[in-house]
JSON list of C-alpha atoms in Angstrom, two decimals:
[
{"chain": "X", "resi": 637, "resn": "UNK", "atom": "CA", "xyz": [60.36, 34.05, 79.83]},
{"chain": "X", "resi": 638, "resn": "UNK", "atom": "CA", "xyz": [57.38, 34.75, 78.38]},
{"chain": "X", "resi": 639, "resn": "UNK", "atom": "CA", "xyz": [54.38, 32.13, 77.08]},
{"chain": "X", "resi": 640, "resn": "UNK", "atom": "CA", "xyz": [54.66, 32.85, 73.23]},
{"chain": "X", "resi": 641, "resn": "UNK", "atom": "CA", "xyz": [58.57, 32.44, 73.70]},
{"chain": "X", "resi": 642, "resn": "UNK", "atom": "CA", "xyz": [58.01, 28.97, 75.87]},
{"chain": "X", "resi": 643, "resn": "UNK", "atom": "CA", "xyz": [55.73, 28.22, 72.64]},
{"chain": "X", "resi": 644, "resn": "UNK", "atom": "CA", "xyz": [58.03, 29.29, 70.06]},
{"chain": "X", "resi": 645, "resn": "UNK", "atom": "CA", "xyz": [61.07, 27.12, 71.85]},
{"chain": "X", "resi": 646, "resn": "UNK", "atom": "CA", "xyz": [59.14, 24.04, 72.02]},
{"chain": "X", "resi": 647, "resn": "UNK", "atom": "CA", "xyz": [57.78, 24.51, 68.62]},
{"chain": "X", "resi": 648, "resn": "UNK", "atom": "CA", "xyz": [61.22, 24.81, 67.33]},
{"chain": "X", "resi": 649, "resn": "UNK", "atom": "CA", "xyz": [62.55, 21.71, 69.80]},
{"chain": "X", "resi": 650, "resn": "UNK", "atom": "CA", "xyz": [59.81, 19.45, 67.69]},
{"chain": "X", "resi": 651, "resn": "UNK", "atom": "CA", "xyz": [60.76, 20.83, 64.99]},
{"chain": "X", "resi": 652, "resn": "UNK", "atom": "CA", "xyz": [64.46, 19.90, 64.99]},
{"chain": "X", "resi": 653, "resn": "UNK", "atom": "CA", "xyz": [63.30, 16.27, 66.85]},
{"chain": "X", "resi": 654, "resn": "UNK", "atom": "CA", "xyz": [61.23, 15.72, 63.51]},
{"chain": "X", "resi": 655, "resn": "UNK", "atom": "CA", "xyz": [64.38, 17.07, 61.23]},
{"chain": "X", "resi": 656, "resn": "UNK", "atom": "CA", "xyz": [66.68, 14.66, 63.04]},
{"chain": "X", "resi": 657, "resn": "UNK", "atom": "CA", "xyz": [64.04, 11.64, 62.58]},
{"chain": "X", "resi": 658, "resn": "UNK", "atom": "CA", "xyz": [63.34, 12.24, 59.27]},
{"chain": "X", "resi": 659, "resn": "UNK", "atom": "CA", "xyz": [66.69, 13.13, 57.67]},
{"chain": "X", "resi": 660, "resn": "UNK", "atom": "CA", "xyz": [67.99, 10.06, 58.95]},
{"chain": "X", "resi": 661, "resn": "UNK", "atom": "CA", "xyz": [65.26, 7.79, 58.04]},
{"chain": "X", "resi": 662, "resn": "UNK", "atom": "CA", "xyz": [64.84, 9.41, 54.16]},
{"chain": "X", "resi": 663, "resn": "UNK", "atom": "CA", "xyz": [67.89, 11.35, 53.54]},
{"chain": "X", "resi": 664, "resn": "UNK", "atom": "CA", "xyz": [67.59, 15.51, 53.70]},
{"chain": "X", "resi": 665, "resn": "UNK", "atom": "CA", "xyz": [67.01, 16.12, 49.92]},
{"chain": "X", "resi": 666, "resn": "UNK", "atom": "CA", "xyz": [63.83, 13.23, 50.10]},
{"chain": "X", "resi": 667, "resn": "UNK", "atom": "CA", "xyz": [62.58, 15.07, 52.90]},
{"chain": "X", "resi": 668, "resn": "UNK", "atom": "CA", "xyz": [59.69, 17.87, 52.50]},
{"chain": "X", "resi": 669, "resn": "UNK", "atom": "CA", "xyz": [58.73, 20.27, 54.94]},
{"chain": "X", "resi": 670, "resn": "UNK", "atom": "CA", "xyz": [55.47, 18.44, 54.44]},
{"chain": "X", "resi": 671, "resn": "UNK", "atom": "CA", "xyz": [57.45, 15.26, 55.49]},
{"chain": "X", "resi": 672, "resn": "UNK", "atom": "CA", "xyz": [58.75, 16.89, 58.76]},
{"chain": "X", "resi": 673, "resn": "UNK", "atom": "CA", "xyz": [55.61, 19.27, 59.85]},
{"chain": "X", "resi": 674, "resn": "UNK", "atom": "CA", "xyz": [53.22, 16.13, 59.75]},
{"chain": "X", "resi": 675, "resn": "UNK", "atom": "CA", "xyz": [56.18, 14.29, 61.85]},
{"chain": "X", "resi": 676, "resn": "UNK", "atom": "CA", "xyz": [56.28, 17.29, 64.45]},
{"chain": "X", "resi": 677, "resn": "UNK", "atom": "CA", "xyz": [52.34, 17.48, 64.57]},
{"chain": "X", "resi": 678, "resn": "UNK", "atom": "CA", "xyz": [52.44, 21.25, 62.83]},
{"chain": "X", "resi": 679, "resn": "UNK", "atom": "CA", "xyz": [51.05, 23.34, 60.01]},
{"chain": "X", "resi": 680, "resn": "UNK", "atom": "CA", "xyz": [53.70, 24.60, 56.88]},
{"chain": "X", "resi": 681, "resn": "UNK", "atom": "CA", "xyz": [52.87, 27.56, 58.38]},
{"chain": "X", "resi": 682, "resn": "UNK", "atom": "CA", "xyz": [54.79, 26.42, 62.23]},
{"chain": "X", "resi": 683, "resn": "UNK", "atom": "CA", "xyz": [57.50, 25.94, 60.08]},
{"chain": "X", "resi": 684, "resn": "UNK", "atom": "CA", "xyz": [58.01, 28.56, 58.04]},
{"chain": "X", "resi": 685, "resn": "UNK", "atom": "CA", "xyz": [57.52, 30.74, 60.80]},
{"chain": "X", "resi": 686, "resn": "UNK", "atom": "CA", "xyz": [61.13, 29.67, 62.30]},
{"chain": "X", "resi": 687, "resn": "UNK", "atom": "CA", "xyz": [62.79, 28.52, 59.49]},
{"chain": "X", "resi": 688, "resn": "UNK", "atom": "CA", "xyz": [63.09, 29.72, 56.17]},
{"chain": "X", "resi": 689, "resn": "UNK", "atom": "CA", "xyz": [64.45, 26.96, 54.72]},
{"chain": "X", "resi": 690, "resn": "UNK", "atom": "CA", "xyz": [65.72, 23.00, 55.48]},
{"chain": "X", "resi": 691, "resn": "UNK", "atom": "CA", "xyz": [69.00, 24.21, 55.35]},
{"chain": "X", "resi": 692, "resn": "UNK", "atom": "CA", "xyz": [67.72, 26.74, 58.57]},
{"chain": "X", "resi": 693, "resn": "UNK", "atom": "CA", "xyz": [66.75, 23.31, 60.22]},
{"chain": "X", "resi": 694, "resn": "UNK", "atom": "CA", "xyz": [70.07, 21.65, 59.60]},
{"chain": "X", "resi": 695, "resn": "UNK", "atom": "CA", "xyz": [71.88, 24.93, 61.71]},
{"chain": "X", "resi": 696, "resn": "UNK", "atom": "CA", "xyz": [69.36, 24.37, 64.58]},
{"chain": "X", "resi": 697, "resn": "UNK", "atom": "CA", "xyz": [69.92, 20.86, 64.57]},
{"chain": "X", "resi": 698, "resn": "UNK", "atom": "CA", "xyz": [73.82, 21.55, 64.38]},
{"chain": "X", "resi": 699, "resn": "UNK", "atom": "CA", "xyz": [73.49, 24.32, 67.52]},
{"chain": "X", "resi": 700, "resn": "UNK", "atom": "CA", "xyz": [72.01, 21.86, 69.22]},
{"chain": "X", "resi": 701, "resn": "UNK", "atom": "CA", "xyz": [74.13, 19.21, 68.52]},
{"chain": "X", "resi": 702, "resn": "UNK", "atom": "CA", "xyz": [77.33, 21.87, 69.58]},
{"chain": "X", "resi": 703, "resn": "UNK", "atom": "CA", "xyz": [75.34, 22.70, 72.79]},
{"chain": "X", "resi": 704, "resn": "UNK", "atom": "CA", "xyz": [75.11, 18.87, 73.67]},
{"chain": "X", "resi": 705, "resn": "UNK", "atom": "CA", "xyz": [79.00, 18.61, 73.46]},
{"chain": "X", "resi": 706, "resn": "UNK", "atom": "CA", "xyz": [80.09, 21.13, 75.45]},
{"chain": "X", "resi": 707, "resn": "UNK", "atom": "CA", "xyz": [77.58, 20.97, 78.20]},
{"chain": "X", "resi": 708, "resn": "UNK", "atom": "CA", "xyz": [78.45, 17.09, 78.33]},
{"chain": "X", "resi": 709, "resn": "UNK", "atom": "CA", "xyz": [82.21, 16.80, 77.83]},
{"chain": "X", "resi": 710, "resn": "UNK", "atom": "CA", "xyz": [83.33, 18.42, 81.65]},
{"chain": "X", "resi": 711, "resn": "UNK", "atom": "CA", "xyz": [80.94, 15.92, 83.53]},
{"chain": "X", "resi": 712, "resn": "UNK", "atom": "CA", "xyz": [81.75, 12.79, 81.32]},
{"chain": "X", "resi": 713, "resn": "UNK", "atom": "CA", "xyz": [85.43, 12.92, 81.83]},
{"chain": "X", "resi": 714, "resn": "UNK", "atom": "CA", "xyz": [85.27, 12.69, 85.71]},
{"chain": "X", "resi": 715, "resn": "UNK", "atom": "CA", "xyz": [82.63, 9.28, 84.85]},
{"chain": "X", "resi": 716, "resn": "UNK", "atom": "CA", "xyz": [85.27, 7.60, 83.00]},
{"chain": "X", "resi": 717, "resn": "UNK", "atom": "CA", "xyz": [86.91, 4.82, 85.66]},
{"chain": "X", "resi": 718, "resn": "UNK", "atom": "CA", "xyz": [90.34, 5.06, 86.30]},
{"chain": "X", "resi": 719, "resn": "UNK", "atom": "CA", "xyz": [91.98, 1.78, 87.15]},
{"chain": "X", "resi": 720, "resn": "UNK", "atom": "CA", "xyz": [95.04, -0.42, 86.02]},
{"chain": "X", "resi": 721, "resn": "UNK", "atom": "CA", "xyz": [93.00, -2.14, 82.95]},
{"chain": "X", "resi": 722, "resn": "UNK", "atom": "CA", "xyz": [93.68, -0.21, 80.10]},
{"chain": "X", "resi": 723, "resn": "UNK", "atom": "CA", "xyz": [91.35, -2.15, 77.77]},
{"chain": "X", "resi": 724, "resn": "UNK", "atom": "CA", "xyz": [88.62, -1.25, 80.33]},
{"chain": "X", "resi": 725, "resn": "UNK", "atom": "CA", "xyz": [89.60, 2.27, 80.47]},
{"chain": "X", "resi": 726, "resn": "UNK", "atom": "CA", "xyz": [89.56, 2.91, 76.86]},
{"chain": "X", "resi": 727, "resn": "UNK", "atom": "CA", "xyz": [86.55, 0.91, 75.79]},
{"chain": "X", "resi": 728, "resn": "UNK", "atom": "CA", "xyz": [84.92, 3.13, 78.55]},
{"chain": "X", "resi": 729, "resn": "UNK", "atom": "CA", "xyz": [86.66, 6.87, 77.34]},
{"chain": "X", "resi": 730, "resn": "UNK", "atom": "CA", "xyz": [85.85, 5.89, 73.49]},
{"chain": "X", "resi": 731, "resn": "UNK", "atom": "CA", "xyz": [81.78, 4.85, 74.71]},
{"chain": "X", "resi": 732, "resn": "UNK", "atom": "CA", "xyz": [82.09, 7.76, 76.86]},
{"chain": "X", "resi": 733, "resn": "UNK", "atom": "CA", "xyz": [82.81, 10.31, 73.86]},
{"chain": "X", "resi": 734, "resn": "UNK", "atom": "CA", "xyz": [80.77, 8.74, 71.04]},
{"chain": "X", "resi": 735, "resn": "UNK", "atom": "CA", "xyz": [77.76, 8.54, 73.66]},
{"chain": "X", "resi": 736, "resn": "UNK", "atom": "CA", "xyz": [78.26, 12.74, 73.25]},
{"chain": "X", "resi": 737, "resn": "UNK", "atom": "CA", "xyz": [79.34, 12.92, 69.90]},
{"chain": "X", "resi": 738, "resn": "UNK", "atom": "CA", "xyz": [76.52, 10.55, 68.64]},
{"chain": "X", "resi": 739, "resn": "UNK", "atom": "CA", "xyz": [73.98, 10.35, 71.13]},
{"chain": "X", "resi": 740, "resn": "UNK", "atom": "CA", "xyz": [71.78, 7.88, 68.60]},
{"chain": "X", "resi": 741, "resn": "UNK", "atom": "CA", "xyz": [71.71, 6.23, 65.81]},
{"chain": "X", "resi": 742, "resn": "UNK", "atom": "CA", "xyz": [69.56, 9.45, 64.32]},
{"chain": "X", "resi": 743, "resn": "UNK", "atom": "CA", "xyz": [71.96, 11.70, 65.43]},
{"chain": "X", "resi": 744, "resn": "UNK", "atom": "CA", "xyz": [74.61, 10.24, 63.90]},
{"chain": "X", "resi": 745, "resn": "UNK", "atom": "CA", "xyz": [73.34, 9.55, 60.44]},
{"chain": "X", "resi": 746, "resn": "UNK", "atom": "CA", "xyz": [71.89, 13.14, 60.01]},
{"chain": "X", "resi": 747, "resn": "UNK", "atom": "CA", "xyz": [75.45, 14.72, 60.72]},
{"chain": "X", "resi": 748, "resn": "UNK", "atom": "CA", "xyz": [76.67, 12.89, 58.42]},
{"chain": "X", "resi": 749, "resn": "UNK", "atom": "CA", "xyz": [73.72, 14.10, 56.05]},
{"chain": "X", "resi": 750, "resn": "UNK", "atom": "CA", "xyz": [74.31, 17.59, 56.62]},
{"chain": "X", "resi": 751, "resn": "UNK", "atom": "CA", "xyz": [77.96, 16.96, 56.27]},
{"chain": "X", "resi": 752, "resn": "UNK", "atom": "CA", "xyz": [77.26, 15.59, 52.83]},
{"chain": "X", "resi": 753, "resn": "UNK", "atom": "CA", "xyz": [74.95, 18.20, 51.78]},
{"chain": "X", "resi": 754, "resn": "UNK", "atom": "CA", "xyz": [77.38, 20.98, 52.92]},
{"chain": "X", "resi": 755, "resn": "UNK", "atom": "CA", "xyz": [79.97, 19.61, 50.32]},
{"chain": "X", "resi": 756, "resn": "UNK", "atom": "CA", "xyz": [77.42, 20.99, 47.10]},
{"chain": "X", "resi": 757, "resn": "UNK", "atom": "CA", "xyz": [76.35, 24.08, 49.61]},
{"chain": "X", "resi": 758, "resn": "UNK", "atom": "CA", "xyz": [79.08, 26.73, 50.25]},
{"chain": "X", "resi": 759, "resn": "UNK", "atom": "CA", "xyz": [77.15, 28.58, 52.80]},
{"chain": "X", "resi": 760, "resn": "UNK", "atom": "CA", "xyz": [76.68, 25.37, 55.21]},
{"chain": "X", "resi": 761, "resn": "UNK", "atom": "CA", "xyz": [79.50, 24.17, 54.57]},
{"chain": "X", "resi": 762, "resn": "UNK", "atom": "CA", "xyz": [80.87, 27.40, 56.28]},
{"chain": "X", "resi": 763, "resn": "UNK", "atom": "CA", "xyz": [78.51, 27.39, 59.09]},
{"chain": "X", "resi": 764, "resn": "UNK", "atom": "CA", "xyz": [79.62, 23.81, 59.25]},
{"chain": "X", "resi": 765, "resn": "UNK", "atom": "CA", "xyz": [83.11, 24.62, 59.74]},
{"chain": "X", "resi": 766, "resn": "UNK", "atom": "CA", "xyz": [82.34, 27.08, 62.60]},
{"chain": "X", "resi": 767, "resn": "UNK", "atom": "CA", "xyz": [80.63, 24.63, 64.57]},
{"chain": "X", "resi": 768, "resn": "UNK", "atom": "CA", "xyz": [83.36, 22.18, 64.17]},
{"chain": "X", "resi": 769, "resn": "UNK", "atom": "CA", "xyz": [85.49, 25.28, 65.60]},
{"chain": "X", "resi": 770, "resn": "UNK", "atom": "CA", "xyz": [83.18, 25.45, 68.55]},
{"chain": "X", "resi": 771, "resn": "UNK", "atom": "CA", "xyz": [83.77, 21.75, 69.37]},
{"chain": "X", "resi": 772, "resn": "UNK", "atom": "CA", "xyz": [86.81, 21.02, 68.27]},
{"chain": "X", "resi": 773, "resn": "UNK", "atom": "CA", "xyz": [88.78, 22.68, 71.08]},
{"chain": "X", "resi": 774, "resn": "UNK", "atom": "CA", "xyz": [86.90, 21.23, 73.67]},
{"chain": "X", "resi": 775, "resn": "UNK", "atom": "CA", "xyz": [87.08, 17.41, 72.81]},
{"chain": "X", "resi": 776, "resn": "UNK", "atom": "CA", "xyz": [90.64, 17.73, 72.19]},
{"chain": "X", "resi": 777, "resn": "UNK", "atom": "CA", "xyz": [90.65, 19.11, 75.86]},
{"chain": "X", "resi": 778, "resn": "UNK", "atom": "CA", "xyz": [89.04, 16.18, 76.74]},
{"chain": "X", "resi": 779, "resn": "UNK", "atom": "CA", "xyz": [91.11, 13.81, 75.10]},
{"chain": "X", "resi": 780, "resn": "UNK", "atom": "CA", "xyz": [94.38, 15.71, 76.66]},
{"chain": "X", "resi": 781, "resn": "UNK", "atom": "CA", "xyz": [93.02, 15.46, 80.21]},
{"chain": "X", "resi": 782, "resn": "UNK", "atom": "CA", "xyz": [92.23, 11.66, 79.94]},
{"chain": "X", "resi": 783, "resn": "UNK", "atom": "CA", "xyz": [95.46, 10.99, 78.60]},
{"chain": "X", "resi": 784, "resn": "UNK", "atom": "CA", "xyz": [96.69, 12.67, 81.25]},
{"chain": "X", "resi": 785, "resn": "UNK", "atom": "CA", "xyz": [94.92, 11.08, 84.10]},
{"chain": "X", "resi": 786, "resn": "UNK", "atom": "CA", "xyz": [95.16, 7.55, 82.97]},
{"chain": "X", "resi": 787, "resn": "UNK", "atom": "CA", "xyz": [99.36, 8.73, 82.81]},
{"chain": "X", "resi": 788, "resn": "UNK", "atom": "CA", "xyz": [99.47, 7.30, 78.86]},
{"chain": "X", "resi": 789, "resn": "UNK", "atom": "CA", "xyz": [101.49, 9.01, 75.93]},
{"chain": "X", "resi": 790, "resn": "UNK", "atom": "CA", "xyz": [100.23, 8.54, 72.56]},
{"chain": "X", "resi": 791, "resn": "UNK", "atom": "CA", "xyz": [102.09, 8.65, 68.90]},
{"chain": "X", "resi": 792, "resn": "UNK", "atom": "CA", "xyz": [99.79, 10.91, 67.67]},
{"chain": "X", "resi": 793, "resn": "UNK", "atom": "CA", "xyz": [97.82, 14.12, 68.86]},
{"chain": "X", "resi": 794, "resn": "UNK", "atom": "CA", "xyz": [94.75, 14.35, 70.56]},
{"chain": "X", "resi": 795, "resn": "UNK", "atom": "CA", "xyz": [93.40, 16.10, 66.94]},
{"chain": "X", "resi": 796, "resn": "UNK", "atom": "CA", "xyz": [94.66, 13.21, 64.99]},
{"chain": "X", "resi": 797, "resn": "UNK", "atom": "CA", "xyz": [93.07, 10.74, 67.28]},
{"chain": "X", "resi": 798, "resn": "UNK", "atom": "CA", "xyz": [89.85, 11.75, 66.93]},
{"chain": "X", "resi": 799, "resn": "UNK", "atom": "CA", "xyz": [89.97, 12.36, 63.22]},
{"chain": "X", "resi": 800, "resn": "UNK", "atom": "CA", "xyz": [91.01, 8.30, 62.99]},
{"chain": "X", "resi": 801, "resn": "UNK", "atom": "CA", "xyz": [88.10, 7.38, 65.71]},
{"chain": "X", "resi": 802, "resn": "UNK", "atom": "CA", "xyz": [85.43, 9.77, 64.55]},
{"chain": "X", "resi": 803, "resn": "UNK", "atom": "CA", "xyz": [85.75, 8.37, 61.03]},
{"chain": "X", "resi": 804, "resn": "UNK", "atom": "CA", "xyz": [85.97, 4.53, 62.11]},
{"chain": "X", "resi": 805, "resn": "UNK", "atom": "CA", "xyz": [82.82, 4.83, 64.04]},
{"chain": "X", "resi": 806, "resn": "UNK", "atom": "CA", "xyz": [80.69, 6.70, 61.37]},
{"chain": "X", "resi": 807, "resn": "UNK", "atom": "CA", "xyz": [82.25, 4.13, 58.60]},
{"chain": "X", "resi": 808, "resn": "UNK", "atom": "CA", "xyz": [79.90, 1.79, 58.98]},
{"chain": "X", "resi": 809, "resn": "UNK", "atom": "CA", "xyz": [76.33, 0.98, 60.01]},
{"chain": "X", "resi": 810, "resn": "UNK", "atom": "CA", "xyz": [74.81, 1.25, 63.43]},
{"chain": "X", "resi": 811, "resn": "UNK", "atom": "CA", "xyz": [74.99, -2.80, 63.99]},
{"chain": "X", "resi": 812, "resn": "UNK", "atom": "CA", "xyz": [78.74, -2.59, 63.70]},
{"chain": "X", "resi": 813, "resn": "UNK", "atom": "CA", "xyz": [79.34, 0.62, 65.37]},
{"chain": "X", "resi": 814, "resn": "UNK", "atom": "CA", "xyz": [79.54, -1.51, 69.46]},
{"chain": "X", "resi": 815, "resn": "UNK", "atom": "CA", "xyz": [81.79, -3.89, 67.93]},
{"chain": "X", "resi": 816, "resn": "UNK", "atom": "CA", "xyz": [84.15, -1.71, 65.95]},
{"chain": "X", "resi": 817, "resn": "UNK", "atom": "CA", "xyz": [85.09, 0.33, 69.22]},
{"chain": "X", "resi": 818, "resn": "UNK", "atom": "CA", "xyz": [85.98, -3.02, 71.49]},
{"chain": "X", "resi": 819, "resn": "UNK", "atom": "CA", "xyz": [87.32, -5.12, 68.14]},
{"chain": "X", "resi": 820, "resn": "UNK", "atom": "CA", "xyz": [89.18, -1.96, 66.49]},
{"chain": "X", "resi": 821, "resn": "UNK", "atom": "CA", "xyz": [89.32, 1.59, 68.01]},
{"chain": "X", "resi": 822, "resn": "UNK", "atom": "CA", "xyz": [90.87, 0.12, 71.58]},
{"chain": "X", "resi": 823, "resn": "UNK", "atom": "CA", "xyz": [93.35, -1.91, 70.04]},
{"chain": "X", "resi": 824, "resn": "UNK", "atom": "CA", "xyz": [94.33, 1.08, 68.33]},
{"chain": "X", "resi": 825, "resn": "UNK", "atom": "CA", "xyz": [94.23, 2.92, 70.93]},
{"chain": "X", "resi": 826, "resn": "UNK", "atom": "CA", "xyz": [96.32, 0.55, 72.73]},
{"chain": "X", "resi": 827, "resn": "UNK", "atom": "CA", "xyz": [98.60, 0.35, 69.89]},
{"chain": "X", "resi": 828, "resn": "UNK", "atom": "CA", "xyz": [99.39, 4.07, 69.83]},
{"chain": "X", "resi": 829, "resn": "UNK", "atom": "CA", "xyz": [99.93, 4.72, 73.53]},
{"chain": "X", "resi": 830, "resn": "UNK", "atom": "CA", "xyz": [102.05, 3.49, 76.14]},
{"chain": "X", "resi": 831, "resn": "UNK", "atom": "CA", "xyz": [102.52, 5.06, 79.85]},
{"chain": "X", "resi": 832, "resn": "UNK", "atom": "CA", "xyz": [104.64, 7.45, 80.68]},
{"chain": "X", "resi": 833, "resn": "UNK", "atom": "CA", "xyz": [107.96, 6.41, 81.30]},
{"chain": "X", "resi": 834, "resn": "UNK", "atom": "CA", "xyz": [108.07, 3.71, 79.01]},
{"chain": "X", "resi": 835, "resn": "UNK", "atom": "CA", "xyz": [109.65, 2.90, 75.22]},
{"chain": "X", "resi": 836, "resn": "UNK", "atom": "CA", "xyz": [107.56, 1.35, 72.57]}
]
């Protein structure tokens, strides 16, 4: 690799750090490219030079959100503990998965920003969709192989169950987000599955 294209990547890298700050803190329609080249240390110029547009940064942010997923779902699953407490278990699967799916507060409140701004823009809302196609099949793999090592059926699909946890945890606000997976999500989940073998 050469030095202009080790520049260029961590250009770009600061870049999408500043988007994710600053779309979270003001909201991506409040935020200039002013806003995020003073947060990233660079010039207009840095930025125009590898994106055209906020909408550009949004993508980059979203590829690198997809690239976290997959790269983290294979190890994570082998981390989760198997053992006979099933309210252990799934308190540690759901922090397991949101820990990839949200990795911070930031994170999570600019997907949901670009989500939002997708709905009024048909081309991201496209791109959108084809990153949820990239990671879709993958943490429903994950789901599947938990389910199957902890030996536990559930009433609905894997895809259904993270529709239903996926929107619980990005209901509310960050200071609720711990409590809603012990208080809510594994009571649920406990409440939908039962072990193999058994009748509700």
């Amino acid at each position: 690799m050469s030095e202009s294209t080790r520049r260029r990547e961590a250009t770009v890298a600061r870049l999408i750090d500043a988007g994710i700050q600053q779309f979270a803190a003001r909201g991506i329609d409040a935020t200039s490219v002013e806003h995020l080249c003073e947060a990233a240390g660079f010039t207009r110029g840095a930025f125009y030079s590898n994106f055209s547009t906020k909408d550009d940064l949004c993508l980059a942010i979203l590829a690198r959100h997809r690239d976290h997923i997959l790269t983290q779902l294979a190890s994570t699953l082998a981390e989760v503990p198997i053992h006979s407490d099933l309210t252990q278990v799934a308190s540690s699967a759901l922090r397991s998965l949101f820990e990839i799916i949200a990795p911070s507060q930031d994170v999570a409140v600019t997907i949901l920003e670009i989500r939002l701004r997708a709905r009024r823009i048909p081309e991201l809302a496209q791109r959108l969709e084809q990153f949820a196609a990239e990671t879709k099949p993958p943490l429903i793999d994950f789901v599947t192989k938990l389910t199957e090592r902890l030996n536990v059926e559930f009433a609905l699909g894997p895809n259904q169950l993270l529709a239903i946890f996926e929107a619980l945890y990005f209901y509310e606000s960050d200071r609720m987000q711990v409590n809603r997976i012990d208080d809510l999500m594994v009571p649920l989940a406990i409440a939908l599955g039962r072990a193999h073998g058994t009748t509700a």
